[in-house]
PDB file of C-alpha atoms and ligand atoms in Angstrom:
ATOM      1  CA  MET H  25     -12.478  -3.933 -21.008  1.00  0.00           C
ATOM      2  CA  SER H  26     -12.229  -7.445 -19.222  1.00  0.00           C
ATOM      3  CA  ASP H  27      -8.490  -7.647 -19.470  1.00  0.00           C
ATOM      4  CA  CYS H  28      -7.969  -3.882 -18.334  1.00  0.00           C
ATOM      5  CA  LEU H  29      -6.051  -3.377 -15.006  1.00  0.00           C
ATOM      6  CA  PHE H  30      -7.806  -0.060 -14.385  1.00  0.00           C
ATOM      7  CA  CYS H  31     -11.073  -1.386 -15.331  1.00  0.00           C
ATOM      8  CA  LYS H  32     -10.581  -4.327 -12.813  1.00  0.00           C
ATOM      9  CA  ILE H  33      -9.754  -1.281 -10.187  1.00  0.00           C
ATOM     10  CA  ILE H  34     -12.953   0.670 -10.974  1.00  0.00           C
ATOM     11  CA  ALA H  35     -14.931  -2.388 -10.709  1.00  0.00           C
ATOM     12  CA  GLY H  36     -13.463  -3.386  -7.426  1.00  0.00           C
ATOM     13  CA  ASP H  37     -12.019  -6.767  -8.490  1.00  0.00           C
ATOM     14  CA  ILE H  38      -8.227  -5.522  -7.881  1.00  0.00           C
ATOM     15  CA  PRO H  39      -7.738  -3.402  -4.507  1.00  0.00           C
ATOM     16  CA  ALA H  40      -6.563   0.223  -4.951  1.00  0.00           C
ATOM     17  CA  GLU H  41      -6.752   2.994  -2.329  1.00  0.00           C
ATOM     18  CA  LYS H  42      -9.476   5.146  -3.658  1.00  0.00           C
ATOM     19  CA  ILE H  43      -9.362   8.591  -2.927  1.00  0.00           C
ATOM     20  CA  TYR H  44     -12.526   9.815  -4.996  1.00  0.00           C
ATOM     21  CA  GLU H  45     -15.317   8.502  -7.171  1.00  0.00           C
ATOM     22  CA  ASP H  46     -18.391   9.653  -9.302  1.00  0.00           C
ATOM     23  CA  GLU H  47     -20.330   9.138 -12.446  1.00  0.00           C
ATOM     24  CA  ASP H  48     -17.496   9.892 -14.686  1.00  0.00           C
ATOM     25  CA  VAL H  49     -13.955   9.454 -12.982  1.00  0.00           C
ATOM     26  CA  PHE H  50     -12.136   7.503 -10.483  1.00  0.00           C
ATOM     27  CA  ALA H  51      -8.915   8.663  -8.315  1.00  0.00           C
ATOM     28  CA  PHE H  52      -6.663   6.510  -6.028  1.00  0.00           C
ATOM     29  CA  PHE H  53      -2.866   6.747  -4.793  1.00  0.00           C
ATOM     30  CA  ASP H  54      -0.191   5.392  -7.334  1.00  0.00           C
ATOM     31  CA  VAL H  55       1.016   2.193  -6.136  1.00  0.00           C
ATOM     32  CA  ALA H  56       4.777   3.194  -6.823  1.00  0.00           C
ATOM     33  CA  ALA H  57       4.521   6.628  -5.621  1.00  0.00           C
ATOM     34  CA  GLN H  58       7.226   8.861  -7.607  1.00  0.00           C
ATOM     35  CA  ALA H  59       6.760  11.689  -5.165  1.00  0.00           C
ATOM     36  CA  PRO H  60       5.585  12.313  -1.443  1.00  0.00           C
ATOM     37  CA  GLN H  61       1.963  12.818  -2.998  1.00  0.00           C
ATOM     38  CA  HIS H  62       0.968  10.844  -6.287  1.00  0.00           C
ATOM     39  CA  PHE H  63      -2.392   9.804  -7.215  1.00  0.00           C
ATOM     40  CA  LEU H  64      -4.253   8.952 -10.672  1.00  0.00           C
ATOM     41  CA  VAL H  65      -7.091  10.185 -11.970  1.00  0.00           C
ATOM     42  CA  ILE H  66      -9.072   8.100 -14.594  1.00  0.00           C
ATOM     43  CA  PRO H  67     -12.398   7.914 -16.458  1.00  0.00           C
ATOM     44  CA  LYS H  68     -14.757   5.222 -15.629  1.00  0.00           C
ATOM     45  CA  LYS H  69     -15.281   5.200 -19.403  1.00  0.00           C
ATOM     46  CA  HIS H  70     -12.401   2.844 -21.287  1.00  0.00           C
ATOM     47  CA  ILE H  71     -10.174   4.896 -23.540  1.00  0.00           C
ATOM     48  CA  ASN H  72      -6.812   3.578 -24.514  1.00  0.00           C
ATOM     49  CA  THR H  73      -4.696   6.802 -25.030  1.00  0.00           C
ATOM     50  CA  LEU H  74      -5.189  10.262 -25.198  1.00  0.00           C
ATOM     51  CA  ASN H  75      -5.140  10.013 -29.202  1.00  0.00           C
ATOM     52  CA  ASP H  76      -8.318   7.778 -28.741  1.00  0.00           C
ATOM     53  CA  THR H  77     -10.797  10.770 -27.255  1.00  0.00           C
ATOM     54  CA  LYS H  78     -12.474  13.833 -28.209  1.00  0.00           C
ATOM     55  CA  ASP H  79     -14.159  14.024 -25.156  1.00  0.00           C
ATOM     56  CA  ALA H  80     -12.658  17.558 -24.154  1.00  0.00           C
ATOM     57  CA  ALA H  81     -15.266  17.811 -21.180  1.00  0.00           C
ATOM     58  CA  LEU H  82     -14.279  14.498 -19.724  1.00  0.00           C
ATOM     59  CA  ILE H  83     -10.381  15.179 -20.261  1.00  0.00           C
ATOM     60  CA  GLY H  84     -11.012  18.532 -18.735  1.00  0.00           C
ATOM     61  CA  LYS H  85     -12.966  16.925 -15.682  1.00  0.00           C
ATOM     62  CA  LEU H  86      -9.798  14.673 -15.079  1.00  0.00           C
ATOM     63  CA  SER H  87      -7.669  17.778 -14.643  1.00  0.00           C
ATOM     64  CA  LEU H  88     -10.205  19.437 -12.174  1.00  0.00           C
ATOM     65  CA  THR H  89     -10.753  16.537 -10.269  1.00  0.00           C
ATOM     66  CA  ALA H  90      -6.903  16.319  -9.644  1.00  0.00           C
ATOM     67  CA  SER H  91      -6.787  19.932  -8.768  1.00  0.00           C
ATOM     68  CA  LYS H  92      -9.411  19.455  -6.188  1.00  0.00           C
ATOM     69  CA  ILE H  93      -8.032  16.472  -4.674  1.00  0.00           C
ATOM     70  CA  ALA H  94      -4.631  18.285  -4.232  1.00  0.00           C
ATOM     71  CA  GLN H  95      -6.585  21.064  -2.443  1.00  0.00           C
ATOM     72  CA  ASP H  96      -8.483  18.592  -0.264  1.00  0.00           C
ATOM     73  CA  LEU H  97      -4.968  16.931   0.536  1.00  0.00           C
ATOM     74  CA  GLY H  98      -3.437  19.954   1.232  1.00  0.00           C
ATOM     75  CA  PHE H  99      -0.679  20.188  -1.071  1.00  0.00           C
ATOM     76  CA  ALA H 100      -2.278  22.277  -4.066  1.00  0.00           C
ATOM     77  CA  LYS H 101      -0.777  25.949  -2.587  1.00  0.00           C
ATOM     78  CA  ASP H 102       2.916  24.527  -2.753  1.00  0.00           C
ATOM     79  CA  GLY H 103       2.240  23.012  -5.914  1.00  0.00           C
ATOM     80  CA  TYR H 104       2.224  20.205  -7.936  1.00  0.00           C
ATOM     81  CA  ARG H 105       2.433  18.561 -11.536  1.00  0.00           C
ATOM     82  CA  VAL H 106      -0.283  16.687 -13.625  1.00  0.00           C
ATOM     83  CA  VAL H 107       0.696  14.636 -16.740  1.00  0.00           C
ATOM     84  CA  MET H 108      -0.562  12.213 -18.943  1.00  0.00           C
ATOM     85  CA  ASN H 109       1.918   9.899 -20.593  1.00  0.00           C
ATOM     86  CA  CYS H 110       0.718   8.680 -23.849  1.00  0.00           C
ATOM     87  CA  ASN H 111       2.083   5.721 -26.036  1.00  0.00           C
ATOM     88  CA  GLU H 112       5.534   4.258 -25.709  1.00  0.00           C
ATOM     89  CA  GLN H 113       7.552   7.677 -26.311  1.00  0.00           C
ATOM     90  CA  GLY H 114       5.525   9.098 -23.498  1.00  0.00           C
ATOM     91  CA  GLY H 115       6.155   6.154 -21.122  1.00  0.00           C
ATOM     92  CA  GLN H 116       2.501   4.889 -21.021  1.00  0.00           C
ATOM     93  CA  THR H 117       2.493   1.480 -19.619  1.00  0.00           C
ATOM     94  CA  VAL H 118      -1.313   0.970 -18.607  1.00  0.00           C
ATOM     95  CA  TYR H 119      -3.411   1.824 -21.675  1.00  0.00           C
ATOM     96  CA  HIS H 120      -6.475   3.320 -19.915  1.00  0.00           C
ATOM     97  CA  ILE H 121      -5.714   6.685 -19.913  1.00  0.00           C
ATOM     98  CA  HIS H 122      -4.950   8.284 -16.504  1.00  0.00           C
ATOM     99  CA  LEU H 123      -3.749  11.699 -15.294  1.00  0.00           C
ATOM    100  CA  HIS H 124      -0.863  11.485 -12.644  1.00  0.00           C
ATOM    101  CA  CYS H 125      -0.887  14.269  -9.896  1.00  0.00           C
ATOM    102  CA  LEU H 126       2.383  14.468  -8.298  1.00  0.00           C
ATOM    103  CA  GLY H 127       3.323  16.862  -5.402  1.00  0.00           C
ATOM    104  CA  GLY H 128       5.106  17.253  -1.825  1.00  0.00           C
ATOM    105  CA  ARG H 129       8.447  17.935  -3.296  1.00  0.00           C
ATOM    106  CA  ASN H 130      10.264  20.317  -5.984  1.00  0.00           C
ATOM    107  CA  LEU H 131       9.707  18.552  -9.152  1.00  0.00           C
ATOM    108  CA  SER H 132      12.684  18.938 -11.925  1.00  0.00           C
ATOM    109  CA  TRP H 133      12.112  20.145 -15.529  1.00  0.00           C
ATOM    110  CA  PRO H 134      12.533  18.615 -18.340  1.00  0.00           C
ATOM    111  CA  PRO H 135      11.176  14.935 -17.136  1.00  0.00           C
ATOM    112  CA  GLY H 136      13.731  12.329 -18.126  1.00  0.00           C
TER     113      GLY H 136
HETATM  114  P1  LIG R 205       2.078   5.063 -16.912  1.00  0.00           P
HETATM  115  O1  LIG R 205       3.183   4.628 -17.006  1.00  0.00           O
HETATM  116  O2  LIG R 205       1.745   6.343 -17.161  1.00  0.00           O
HETATM  117  O3  LIG R 205       1.067   4.173 -17.655  1.00  0.00           O
HETATM  118  O4  LIG R 205       1.437   4.983 -15.424  1.00  0.00           O
HETATM  119  C1  LIG R 205       1.043   3.849 -15.021  1.00  0.00           C
HETATM  120  C2  LIG R 205       0.983   3.753 -13.361  1.00  0.00           C
HETATM  121  O5  LIG R 205       0.088   3.388 -12.908  1.00  0.00           O
HETATM  122  C3  LIG R 205       2.360   3.672 -12.896  1.00  0.00           C
HETATM  123  O6  LIG R 205       2.616   5.202 -12.068  1.00  0.00           O
HETATM  124  C4  LIG R 205       2.162   2.743 -11.832  1.00  0.00           C
HETATM  125  O7  LIG R 205       2.540   2.760 -10.563  1.00  0.00           O
HETATM  126  C5  LIG R 205       0.425   2.660 -11.462  1.00  0.00           C
HETATM  127  N1  LIG R 205      -0.228   1.359 -11.054  1.00  0.00           N
HETATM  128  C6  LIG R 205       0.067   0.121 -11.706  1.00  0.00           C
HETATM  129  N2  LIG R 205      -0.968  -0.803 -11.065  1.00  0.00           N
HETATM  130  C7  LIG R 205      -1.427  -0.069 -10.300  1.00  0.00           C
HETATM  131  C8  LIG R 205      -2.048  -0.294  -9.023  1.00  0.00           C
HETATM  132  N3  LIG R 205      -2.387  -1.832  -9.223  1.00  0.00           N
HETATM  133  N4  LIG R 205      -2.681   0.355  -8.304  1.00  0.00           N
HETATM  134  C9  LIG R 205      -2.456   1.733  -8.417  1.00  0.00           C
HETATM  135  N5  LIG R 205      -1.222   2.086  -9.253  1.00  0.00           N
HETATM  136  C10 LIG R 205      -1.176   1.355 -10.315  1.00  0.00           C
END
């Protein structure tokens, strides 16, 4: 989508600190990190929200990619959180689905 921030990041039109990319997914550090470790994993295919897909393989791949990156970055054993915000009450601000992966500190529960 031409007016989507994350589609522009995938296309290289907006700079981002890329961690990983393959034919399906793209991962990069969050520009406003909420923890010592905070990156996003997104599908290359534009999907507005989690409500707009039935692609179980792709949604699963986002999680497994986050786990692999957390292991590669060395904080998987200590622990981390993966979360996808959906729509307004879920706190979604960018309407191209993205899995947050946060780690590097103790994360409180419940979230705000
Ligand atoms: P959400 O509120 O769940 O939609 O999350 C959107 C996330 O995208 C936020 O954590 C932002 O900090 C992050 N973000 C927005 N613009 C950029 C950017 N240009 N590069 C990296 N992360 C971004």
